[in-house]
Amino acid sequence: MYDLILKGGRIYDGSGLPSFNGDVAIRDGKIAAIGRISEAAERVLDVGGLAVAPGIIDFHTHFDAQLWWDPLASSSNEHGVTTVVTGNCGLTLAPCKPEDRDALIGTFVRVEAMPRQSLQAGIPWQWSTHGEYLTALERKPLGVNVATLIGHCAVRQYAMGEASVEREARDGEIAAMEELVRQGMAAGAFGFSTNSNQSHFREDGRPVPSRFSSLNEIARLCRVVGESQRGLVQFTHGAFATPEHVAHISQWYDTILQETRRPLIGESIRHRWSEPELWRKQLRDVEARARQGCAAYAMTSTRRSMRRWSLKDGGRLDMIPAWKKLSALPLAERMAKLRDANLRAELAQETVEGDPIDFSRRWDLIAVKTVARKENRSLAGMSIAAIASAQNKSPIDAMLDLALAENLETTFEDSTTQGDEQAVKEIFANPNVLLGQSDAGAHVASGNPGFGYATLMLAYWVRERKLMALEDAIKKLTFLPASIFGIHDRGLLRRGLAADIFVFDPAKIDLAAPQKVTDLPEGAPRFTQGAKGIYYTIVNGKVLMDNGAHSGAYPGRVLRSR
Ligand SMILES: [Zn+2]
């Protein structure tokens, strides 16, 4: 007798091997059998025609605070996520002395754009050490599994107080930090995170504590991680601002890898029109370290940064001189000019030719987002290039004829990042690149929240754009992060491993529209985002999400590295 059987699904087991049809049986929270199963179970779910995959492991979240008031880690729970990793970017809520609580809150408020009043009201502060944080979290019913990193900023604040945002550490202070990292790793953290991003400040305008770390300090702390023979280091450094910062980052990479001999997740790689070759250089850097035998990884985002605009507001195209001249004109005059054939020729040329800017310069990558008139409804969602070809016009005529017919109220959309599919394909396919940079729990006011990065991957990049096989995408979202973090009992569907599973329809999975809600402590607003086409999320053998609704169960656990 099994507890639960998933009957008749197509199994994507996380390894990247070809998918196959079969049943999955679960007993005592673990996968008990995979294949043709005829035994009985307390509950049988018919998953015929659906995909059965390991639960998503979201390895870059900032749920450190949110879990205390929202143990489901919403909206990640709606996207098949079964494990979240907290403590990224050098920021954690433990270790922490009572007198430093406000300072740690200040790092989250500024770097991660979370409302102070919610953090003040919502964090119960039942801990001082990292181990006590884990134990306190363990006493809470949790929807998803939680693995933690130890944040350098918290460690530094604990050892040095406010001197942590003023100067380099003295020998004794580094020794105290070593002890904090040693204790945290012994308690079961999955590694250490640090941050030298030059745009990361505390709420009071001071750089975050880890930015004052010397190379010696980072070396000694990383040596402790290495000695634990577990976990990894996550390193946030932001854009390469100056030659000095480039050299600094490079030294930190070498030191972290040398001292730990553990995996390192650093670099965030995205295609950007404004710097169209940067991603290649970043990939080459990661590959060079990998060739030397270092477990160096980068991450990328499946989300594209989108811009929505109309020719009524102007603005978006103002970096192109011919367009900029127009947007200064009153509306009627602007519309009159836009009918001029000579000006159209000039606009067309300047739009597609010239130096790289924060814009694709490609008609096939500008889409009509919304139309103002009923008769144009069929054009919504089409690219300018596609409309031009359907109407047998030049792209500039297609765009301007439509916009003029709608008093310039047509809205258009284009992307500033991840817009070049060939680049995205190479980035996603690279074995040293992890998919997912959700920042879930942070940047709460963003209308393009990161919870659904895996859903977007499976819906857009795999189904619509066919950039990668579904098997490979599932592997990248599950087995890869599980392996790199050392969460060895998850991330694969195998007999004996934890039954963390999500069931979805590859033909229907998609993002729902983002929603503004006011469910943070003290009624602060944030954006949530659900999913379509995800039917079951199972955590440690129990159904957590049933057709998008919480089952009422809290099967999540605090994971400890062992
Ligand atoms: Zn982060």
Coordinates of C-alpha atoms and ligand atoms in Angstrom, one line a residue:
M1 CA 0.0 0.0 0.0
Y2 CA 1.4 3.3 -1.1
D3 CA 0.5 6.8 0.2
L4 CA 0.1 8.3 -3.2
I5 CA 0.4 7.2 -6.8
L6 CA 0.7 9.5 -9.8
K7 CA -0.8 7.4 -12.6
G8 CA 0.0 7.6 -16.3
G9 CA 2.1 10.6 -16.6
R10 CA 5.2 11.3 -18.8
I11 CA 8.2 11.3 -16.5
Y12 CA 10.9 13.9 -16.9
D13 CA 13.2 12.6 -14.2
G14 CA 15.6 15.6 -14.0
S15 CA 18.6 13.8 -15.4
G16 CA 18.1 15.1 -18.9
L17 CA 17.5 11.6 -20.2
P18 CA 14.6 11.2 -22.6
S19 CA 11.2 11.3 -20.9
F20 CA 9.0 8.2 -20.7
N21 CA 5.5 7.1 -19.7
G22 CA 5.0 5.6 -16.2
D23 CA 3.6 5.8 -12.7
V24 CA 5.3 7.2 -9.6
A25 CA 4.5 5.7 -6.2
I26 CA 5.2 7.6 -3.0
R27 CA 5.5 6.2 0.6
D28 CA 6.7 8.0 3.7
G29 CA 7.6 11.1 1.8
K30 CA 9.9 9.3 -0.6
I31 CA 9.7 8.0 -4.1
A32 CA 9.0 4.3 -3.6
A33 CA 8.6 3.1 -7.2
I34 CA 8.6 4.3 -10.8
G35 CA 7.2 2.2 -13.6
R36 CA 4.0 0.2 -14.1
I37 CA 2.4 0.2 -10.6
S38 CA -0.6 -2.0 -9.9
E39 CA -0.6 -1.9 -6.1
A40 CA -3.1 0.2 -4.2
A41 CA -2.6 3.7 -2.7
E42 CA -4.5 5.9 -0.3
R43 CA -4.7 8.4 -3.0
V44 CA -4.3 8.0 -6.8
L45 CA -4.0 11.0 -9.0
D46 CA -4.7 10.5 -12.7
V47 CA -2.0 12.5 -14.4
G48 CA -2.5 11.1 -17.9
G49 CA -1.2 13.4 -20.6
L50 CA 0.7 15.5 -18.1
A51 CA 4.4 15.9 -17.3
V52 CA 5.8 14.7 -14.0
A53 CA 9.0 16.3 -13.0
P54 CA 11.1 17.0 -9.9
G55 CA 10.1 20.1 -8.0
I56 CA 11.8 23.3 -9.0
I57 CA 14.7 24.4 -6.8
D58 CA 14.8 28.2 -6.7
F59 CA 18.4 28.7 -5.7
H60 CA 18.4 32.5 -5.6
T61 CA 15.7 33.9 -3.4
H62 CA 15.5 36.5 -0.6
F63 CA 12.7 34.8 1.3
D64 CA 14.7 35.1 4.6
A65 CA 12.0 37.4 6.1
Q66 CA 8.9 36.5 4.1
L67 CA 8.8 32.8 5.3
W68 CA 8.0 34.1 8.8
W69 CA 4.7 35.5 7.8
D70 CA 4.1 33.5 4.6
P71 CA 5.4 29.9 5.0
L72 CA 4.1 29.0 1.5
A73 CA 6.7 31.3 0.0
S74 CA 4.0 32.7 -2.3
S75 CA 4.0 33.1 -5.3
S76 CA 6.8 30.5 -5.8
N77 CA 4.5 27.8 -4.5
E78 CA 2.3 28.3 -7.5
H79 CA 5.1 27.6 -10.0
G80 CA 6.1 24.1 -8.9
V81 CA 8.9 25.3 -6.6
T82 CA 9.5 22.8 -3.8
T83 CA 12.8 24.1 -2.4
V84 CA 14.0 27.7 -1.9
V85 CA 17.5 28.8 -1.1
T86 CA 17.7 31.9 1.1
G87 CA 20.6 34.0 2.2
N88 CA 21.9 35.2 -1.2
C89 CA 23.8 38.3 -2.0
G90 CA 25.6 38.4 1.4
L91 CA 22.3 39.2 3.1
T92 CA 20.8 37.0 5.9
L93 CA 18.9 37.5 9.1
A94 CA 21.4 35.3 11.0
P95 CA 23.7 35.4 12.8
C96 CA 22.4 38.6 14.5
K97 CA 22.8 40.2 17.9
P98 CA 19.7 42.0 19.3
E99 CA 21.4 45.4 18.9
D100 CA 22.1 44.8 15.2
R101 CA 18.6 43.9 14.0
D102 CA 17.9 47.3 12.7
A103 CA 21.1 47.4 10.7
L104 CA 20.4 44.0 9.0
I105 CA 16.8 45.2 8.2
G106 CA 18.4 48.2 6.6
T107 CA 20.4 46.0 4.2
F108 CA 17.2 44.3 3.0
V109 CA 15.2 47.5 2.7
R110 CA 17.7 49.1 0.3
V111 CA 19.4 46.3 -1.6
E112 CA 16.3 44.1 -2.0
A113 CA 13.6 46.9 -2.0
M114 CA 11.5 45.5 0.8
P115 CA 9.3 47.8 3.0
R116 CA 10.8 48.5 6.4
Q117 CA 7.5 48.5 8.3
S118 CA 6.8 44.9 7.0
L119 CA 10.2 43.7 8.1
Q120 CA 10.0 45.3 11.5
A121 CA 6.5 43.8 12.1
G122 CA 7.1 40.5 10.5
I123 CA 10.4 39.1 11.8
P124 CA 10.1 37.4 15.1
W125 CA 13.9 37.4 16.0
Q126 CA 14.0 34.2 18.0
W127 CA 17.6 33.6 17.2
S128 CA 21.1 34.9 17.5
T129 CA 23.2 32.3 15.7
H130 CA 22.6 30.8 12.2
G131 CA 21.9 27.4 13.8
E132 CA 19.2 29.0 16.0
Y133 CA 17.6 30.6 13.0
L134 CA 17.4 27.1 11.4
T135 CA 15.9 25.7 14.6
A136 CA 13.4 28.5 14.9
L137 CA 12.3 28.0 11.3
E138 CA 12.0 24.3 11.9
R139 CA 9.4 25.0 14.5
K140 CA 7.2 26.7 11.9
P141 CA 4.9 24.8 9.6
L142 CA 6.5 25.3 6.1
G143 CA 4.9 24.8 2.7
V144 CA 8.2 24.4 0.8
N145 CA 11.7 23.2 1.8
V146 CA 14.2 25.8 2.8
A147 CA 18.0 25.7 2.5
T148 CA 20.1 28.6 3.7
L149 CA 23.3 30.4 2.9
I150 CA 25.2 32.3 5.6
G151 CA 25.4 36.0 4.5
H152 CA 28.7 37.8 4.8
C153 CA 27.0 41.1 5.8
A154 CA 25.3 39.5 8.8
V155 CA 28.6 37.7 9.9
R156 CA 30.5 41.0 9.7
Q157 CA 27.9 43.0 11.5
Y158 CA 27.9 40.4 14.3
A159 CA 31.7 40.4 14.7
M160 CA 32.3 44.1 14.3
G161 CA 29.0 46.0 15.0
E162 CA 28.9 49.3 13.1
A163 CA 32.6 49.2 12.4
S164 CA 31.6 46.7 9.8
V165 CA 30.4 49.5 7.5
E166 CA 33.5 51.7 8.2
R167 CA 36.7 49.7 7.7
E168 CA 38.6 46.5 7.1
A169 CA 38.5 43.9 9.8
R170 CA 41.3 43.3 12.3
D171 CA 42.8 39.9 12.9
G172 CA 40.7 39.0 15.9
E173 CA 37.5 40.2 14.1
I174 CA 38.3 37.9 11.2
A175 CA 38.8 35.0 13.6
A176 CA 35.4 35.8 15.2
M177 CA 33.9 35.7 11.7
E178 CA 35.6 32.4 10.9
E179 CA 34.0 30.9 14.0
L180 CA 30.5 32.2 12.9
V181 CA 30.9 30.7 9.5
R182 CA 32.2 27.4 11.0
Q183 CA 29.2 27.3 13.3
G184 CA 26.7 28.0 10.5
M185 CA 28.1 25.3 8.3
A186 CA 28.1 22.8 11.1
A187 CA 24.5 23.7 11.8
G188 CA 23.6 22.8 8.2
A189 CA 23.9 25.9 6.0
F190 CA 24.6 25.1 2.3
G191 CA 27.3 27.7 2.0
F192 CA 28.3 31.3 2.3
S193 CA 27.3 34.4 0.2
T194 CA 29.2 37.6 -0.2
N195 CA 28.6 40.9 -2.1
S196 CA 31.0 43.5 -3.5
N197 CA 28.4 45.2 -5.7
Q198 CA 29.3 48.9 -5.9
S199 CA 25.7 49.9 -6.1
H200 CA 24.6 48.0 -2.9
F201 CA 24.1 50.3 0.0
R202 CA 22.3 50.0 3.4
E203 CA 19.2 52.1 4.0
D204 CA 21.3 54.8 5.7
G205 CA 23.4 55.2 2.6
R206 CA 26.5 53.3 3.8
P207 CA 27.9 50.5 1.6
V208 CA 26.8 47.0 2.8
P209 CA 29.3 45.5 5.3
S210 CA 30.8 42.9 3.0
R211 CA 32.1 45.6 0.6
F212 CA 34.7 46.6 3.3
S213 CA 36.1 43.1 3.3
S214 CA 39.8 42.6 2.5
L215 CA 41.0 39.8 0.2
N216 CA 42.5 38.2 3.3
E217 CA 39.2 38.3 5.1
I218 CA 37.4 36.6 2.1
A219 CA 40.2 34.1 1.8
R220 CA 40.0 33.1 5.5
L221 CA 36.2 32.8 5.5
C222 CA 36.2 30.8 2.3
R223 CA 38.8 28.5 3.8
V224 CA 36.3 27.7 6.5
V225 CA 33.7 26.8 3.9
G226 CA 36.2 24.6 2.2
E227 CA 37.1 22.8 5.4
S228 CA 33.5 21.9 5.9
Q229 CA 33.6 20.0 2.6
R230 CA 30.1 21.0 1.9
G231 CA 28.1 23.7 0.2
L232 CA 29.2 26.6 -2.1
V233 CA 29.9 30.3 -2.2
Q234 CA 27.5 32.7 -3.9
F235 CA 29.2 35.9 -5.0
T236 CA 27.3 39.0 -6.1
H237 CA 29.4 41.7 -7.7
G238 CA 27.2 43.6 -10.1
A239 CA 28.5 45.4 -13.2
F240 CA 32.2 45.8 -13.8
A241 CA 32.2 49.5 -13.0
T242 CA 35.9 50.5 -13.3
P243 CA 39.2 48.8 -14.2
E244 CA 40.0 48.6 -10.4
H245 CA 36.6 46.9 -9.8
V246 CA 37.3 44.4 -12.6
A247 CA 40.7 43.5 -11.0
H248 CA 39.1 43.3 -7.6
I249 CA 36.3 40.9 -8.8
S250 CA 38.8 38.8 -10.6
Q251 CA 41.0 38.4 -7.5
W252 CA 37.9 37.5 -5.4
Y253 CA 36.9 34.8 -7.9
D254 CA 40.4 33.3 -7.8
T255 CA 40.6 33.5 -4.0
I256 CA 37.1 32.0 -3.4
L257 CA 37.7 29.1 -5.8
Q258 CA 41.2 28.5 -4.6
E259 CA 40.3 28.5 -0.9
T260 CA 37.1 26.5 -1.0
R261 CA 37.6 24.0 -3.9
R262 CA 33.8 24.2 -3.9
P263 CA 31.3 25.5 -6.5
L264 CA 31.0 29.2 -6.9
I265 CA 28.0 30.9 -8.3
G266 CA 29.0 34.4 -9.5
E267 CA 28.4 36.4 -12.6
S268 CA 24.9 37.2 -13.8
I269 CA 24.9 36.9 -17.6
R270 CA 22.2 38.5 -19.8
H271 CA 22.2 39.6 -23.4
R272 CA 21.8 43.4 -23.5
W273 CA 21.4 45.4 -26.7
S274 CA 23.4 48.3 -25.1
E275 CA 26.4 46.0 -24.7
P276 CA 25.8 43.3 -27.3
E277 CA 29.1 41.5 -26.9
L278 CA 29.4 41.6 -23.1
W279 CA 27.6 38.2 -22.6
R280 CA 30.2 36.5 -24.8
K281 CA 33.1 37.8 -22.7
Q282 CA 31.3 36.8 -19.5
L283 CA 30.7 33.3 -20.8
R284 CA 34.4 33.0 -21.9
D285 CA 35.5 34.0 -18.4
V286 CA 33.3 31.3 -16.8
E287 CA 34.5 28.8 -19.3
A288 CA 38.1 29.7 -18.7
R289 CA 37.8 29.0 -15.0
A290 CA 36.0 25.8 -15.7
R291 CA 38.8 24.6 -18.0
Q292 CA 41.2 25.2 -15.1
G293 CA 39.2 22.7 -13.1
C294 CA 37.2 25.2 -11.0
A295 CA 33.5 24.6 -10.3
A296 CA 32.6 28.1 -11.5
Y297 CA 29.0 28.8 -12.4
A298 CA 27.2 31.8 -13.7
M299 CA 23.5 32.4 -13.6
T300 CA 21.0 33.9 -16.0
S301 CA 17.5 35.2 -15.9
T302 CA 14.7 33.7 -18.0
R303 CA 12.9 37.0 -17.8
R304 CA 13.3 39.7 -20.4
S305 CA 13.2 43.3 -19.3
M306 CA 10.4 44.7 -21.3
R307 CA 9.6 48.3 -22.3
R308 CA 6.1 49.3 -23.3
W309 CA 5.5 52.6 -25.0
S310 CA 3.5 54.6 -27.5
L311 CA 4.4 57.3 -29.9
K312 CA 2.1 59.6 -28.0
D313 CA 4.4 59.7 -24.9
G314 CA 7.6 59.6 -26.9
G315 CA 10.6 58.7 -24.7
R316 CA 11.4 55.2 -25.6
L317 CA 13.0 56.0 -29.0
D318 CA 14.5 59.3 -27.9
M319 CA 18.0 57.9 -27.9
I320 CA 17.6 58.0 -31.7
P321 CA 18.1 61.7 -32.8
A322 CA 15.4 61.6 -35.6
W323 CA 12.8 60.3 -33.1
K324 CA 13.9 62.7 -30.4
K325 CA 13.2 65.8 -32.5
L326 CA 9.7 64.5 -33.0
S327 CA 8.8 63.9 -29.4
A328 CA 9.4 67.5 -28.5
L329 CA 6.6 68.6 -30.9
P330 CA 3.0 69.1 -29.9
L331 CA 0.8 66.1 -30.8
A332 CA -1.0 67.5 -33.8
E333 CA 2.3 68.7 -35.3
R334 CA 4.0 65.4 -34.5
M335 CA 1.2 63.5 -36.3
A336 CA 1.4 65.7 -39.3
K337 CA 5.2 65.2 -39.6
L338 CA 4.8 61.4 -39.2
R339 CA 2.9 61.4 -42.5
D340 CA 5.9 62.9 -44.4
A341 CA 7.6 60.3 -46.6
N342 CA 11.0 61.9 -46.4
L343 CA 10.9 62.0 -42.7
R344 CA 9.8 58.4 -42.6
A345 CA 12.8 57.4 -44.7
E346 CA 15.1 59.2 -42.2
L347 CA 13.4 57.6 -39.2
A348 CA 13.6 54.1 -40.8
Q349 CA 17.3 54.5 -41.5
E350 CA 18.2 55.9 -38.1
T351 CA 16.1 53.2 -36.3
V352 CA 18.0 50.3 -37.7
E353 CA 21.5 51.7 -38.3
G354 CA 24.1 53.1 -35.8
D355 CA 25.9 52.3 -32.6
P356 CA 24.6 49.8 -30.0
I357 CA 22.0 51.4 -27.8
D358 CA 19.5 50.2 -25.2
F359 CA 17.3 49.1 -28.1
S360 CA 17.4 46.3 -30.6
R361 CA 17.2 48.3 -33.8
R362 CA 15.2 45.4 -35.2
W363 CA 11.6 45.5 -36.6
D364 CA 11.1 41.9 -35.9
L365 CA 11.6 42.6 -32.1
I366 CA 9.2 45.4 -31.7
A367 CA 5.7 44.1 -31.2
V368 CA 2.3 45.8 -31.1
K369 CA 1.1 45.3 -27.5
T370 CA -2.3 46.9 -27.5
V371 CA -4.4 48.6 -30.1
A372 CA -7.0 51.4 -29.6
R373 CA -9.4 50.4 -32.4
K374 CA -11.5 47.3 -32.8
E375 CA -10.6 46.7 -36.4
N376 CA -6.9 46.5 -35.5
R377 CA -7.4 43.8 -32.9
S378 CA -5.8 41.1 -35.0
L379 CA -2.5 43.0 -35.0
A380 CA -2.0 42.9 -31.3
G381 CA 0.9 40.6 -30.5
M382 CA 2.4 40.8 -34.0
S383 CA 5.8 42.2 -34.7
I384 CA 6.2 45.3 -36.9
A385 CA 8.1 43.1 -39.4
A386 CA 5.2 40.6 -39.5
I387 CA 2.6 43.3 -40.0
A388 CA 4.7 44.9 -42.7
S389 CA 5.0 41.7 -44.6
A390 CA 1.3 40.9 -44.2
Q391 CA 0.4 44.4 -45.5
N392 CA 3.1 44.5 -48.1
K393 CA 4.5 47.7 -46.8
S394 CA 7.8 48.8 -45.4
P395 CA 8.1 48.4 -41.6
I396 CA 8.2 52.1 -40.9
D397 CA 5.0 52.6 -42.9
A398 CA 3.3 49.7 -41.2
M399 CA 4.1 51.1 -37.8
L400 CA 3.3 54.7 -38.5
D401 CA 0.1 54.0 -40.5
L402 CA -1.2 52.0 -37.6
A403 CA -0.2 54.5 -34.9
L404 CA -1.6 57.4 -36.9
A405 CA -4.9 55.6 -37.4
E406 CA -5.2 55.3 -33.6
N407 CA -4.2 58.9 -32.7
L408 CA -0.8 57.5 -31.6
E409 CA -2.5 55.5 -28.8
T410 CA -1.2 52.1 -30.1
T411 CA 1.2 50.7 -27.5
F412 CA 4.4 48.8 -28.6
E413 CA 6.6 46.5 -26.6
D414 CA 10.3 45.6 -26.9
S415 CA 12.9 44.1 -24.7
T416 CA 16.2 45.5 -23.4
T417 CA 17.6 42.2 -22.1
Q418 CA 17.5 38.6 -23.4
G419 CA 16.1 39.9 -26.7
D420 CA 18.6 38.2 -29.1
E421 CA 17.5 34.6 -29.3
Q422 CA 20.7 33.3 -30.6
A423 CA 22.6 34.8 -27.6
V424 CA 19.9 33.6 -25.2
K425 CA 20.2 30.1 -26.7
E426 CA 24.0 30.0 -26.2
I427 CA 23.7 31.4 -22.6
F428 CA 21.0 28.9 -21.6
A429 CA 22.8 26.0 -23.2
N430 CA 26.1 26.6 -21.5
P431 CA 26.8 23.9 -18.9
N432 CA 28.3 26.4 -16.5
V433 CA 25.2 28.6 -16.5
L434 CA 22.3 28.1 -14.1
L435 CA 18.8 29.2 -15.0
G436 CA 17.0 31.4 -12.5
Q437 CA 17.8 34.6 -10.8
S438 CA 14.3 35.1 -9.3
D439 CA 15.2 37.3 -6.4
A440 CA 11.9 35.9 -5.1
G441 CA 10.7 37.8 -2.0
A442 CA 12.6 40.9 -3.0
H443 CA 11.8 44.0 -5.1
V444 CA 8.3 43.6 -4.0
A445 CA 7.0 46.7 -5.9
S446 CA 8.1 45.3 -9.3
G447 CA 5.3 44.6 -11.6
N448 CA 7.4 42.0 -13.3
P449 CA 8.0 39.7 -10.3
G450 CA 10.5 36.8 -10.5
F451 CA 8.6 33.9 -8.9
G452 CA 7.6 32.3 -12.2
Y453 CA 11.0 32.1 -13.9
A454 CA 10.7 28.3 -14.4
T455 CA 7.1 28.6 -15.7
L456 CA 8.3 31.2 -18.2
M457 CA 11.2 29.0 -19.2
L458 CA 8.9 26.1 -19.9
A459 CA 6.2 28.1 -21.5
Y460 CA 8.0 30.7 -23.6
W461 CA 11.6 29.5 -24.2
V462 CA 10.9 25.8 -24.5
R463 CA 7.4 25.6 -25.9
E464 CA 7.0 28.7 -28.0
R465 CA 10.6 29.4 -29.0
K466 CA 11.9 25.8 -28.9
L467 CA 15.2 27.0 -27.5
M468 CA 15.9 23.8 -25.6
A469 CA 14.4 20.3 -25.1
L470 CA 12.0 20.0 -22.2
E471 CA 14.2 17.3 -20.7
D472 CA 17.2 19.7 -20.7
A473 CA 15.2 22.6 -19.3
I474 CA 13.9 20.4 -16.4
K475 CA 17.4 19.3 -15.6
K476 CA 18.6 22.8 -15.5
L477 CA 15.9 23.8 -13.1
T478 CA 16.2 20.9 -10.8
F479 CA 19.1 18.4 -10.9
L480 CA 21.7 21.1 -11.6
P481 CA 21.0 23.4 -8.7
A482 CA 20.4 20.4 -6.4
S483 CA 23.8 18.9 -7.4
I484 CA 25.7 22.2 -7.1
F485 CA 24.3 23.0 -3.7
G486 CA 24.7 19.4 -2.5
I487 CA 21.0 18.8 -2.0
H488 CA 21.6 15.2 -3.0
D489 CA 18.3 13.7 -2.0
R490 CA 16.3 16.0 -4.3
G491 CA 16.3 17.3 -7.9
L492 CA 15.8 13.8 -9.5
L493 CA 12.9 11.4 -9.7
R494 CA 14.6 8.2 -8.4
R495 CA 13.5 5.5 -6.0
G496 CA 14.6 6.4 -2.4
L497 CA 14.9 10.2 -3.0
A498 CA 12.5 12.7 -1.5
A499 CA 9.2 13.0 -3.3
D500 CA 9.4 16.6 -4.4
I501 CA 7.4 16.7 -7.6
F502 CA 5.4 19.0 -9.8
V503 CA 2.9 18.0 -12.4
F504 CA 2.1 20.3 -15.4
D505 CA 0.8 20.3 -18.9
P506 CA 3.6 21.3 -21.3
A507 CA 1.0 22.6 -23.8
K508 CA -0.7 24.8 -21.3
I509 CA 1.8 25.9 -18.6
D510 CA 2.1 29.7 -18.6
L511 CA 2.3 32.8 -16.4
A512 CA -0.9 34.4 -15.1
A513 CA -1.0 38.2 -15.1
P514 CA 0.8 39.8 -12.1
Q515 CA -1.5 41.1 -9.3
K516 CA -1.0 43.9 -6.9
V517 CA -2.0 42.8 -3.4
T518 CA -1.6 44.3 0.1
D519 CA -0.7 41.2 2.1
L520 CA 2.7 42.2 3.6
P521 CA 2.8 42.8 7.3
E522 CA 1.4 46.3 8.1
G523 CA -0.6 46.1 4.8
A524 CA 2.3 47.1 2.5
P525 CA 1.7 46.3 -1.2
R526 CA 3.5 43.8 -3.4
F527 CA 3.0 42.0 -6.7
T528 CA 2.2 38.3 -6.9
Q529 CA 2.0 36.2 -10.0
G530 CA 0.3 32.8 -10.4
A531 CA 0.5 30.1 -13.1
K532 CA -1.7 28.3 -15.5
G533 CA -1.3 24.6 -16.4
I534 CA 0.4 23.4 -13.2
Y535 CA -1.9 20.8 -11.5
Y536 CA 0.0 19.4 -8.5
T537 CA 3.0 20.4 -6.5
I538 CA 4.1 17.7 -4.1
V539 CA 6.6 18.3 -1.3
N540 CA 8.0 15.4 0.7
G541 CA 5.3 13.2 -0.6
K542 CA 2.3 15.4 0.3
V543 CA 0.3 17.5 -2.1
L544 CA 1.0 21.1 -1.3
M545 CA -0.8 22.8 -4.3
D546 CA -3.8 21.2 -5.9
N547 CA -4.9 22.9 -9.1
G548 CA -3.4 26.2 -8.0
A549 CA -5.0 26.1 -4.5
H550 CA -3.2 25.4 -1.2
S551 CA -4.2 21.9 0.0
G552 CA -3.8 23.0 3.7
A553 CA -0.8 20.8 4.2
Y554 CA 2.6 22.2 5.4
P555 CA 5.0 19.4 4.3
G556 CA 8.1 21.6 3.8
R557 CA 11.3 21.1 5.8
V558 CA 14.4 23.0 6.8
L559 CA 17.1 21.3 4.9
R560 CA 20.5 20.9 6.5
S561 CA 23.7 20.1 4.6
R562 CA 25.2 16.9 5.9
Ligands
ZN1 ZN 20.0 38.5 -4.8

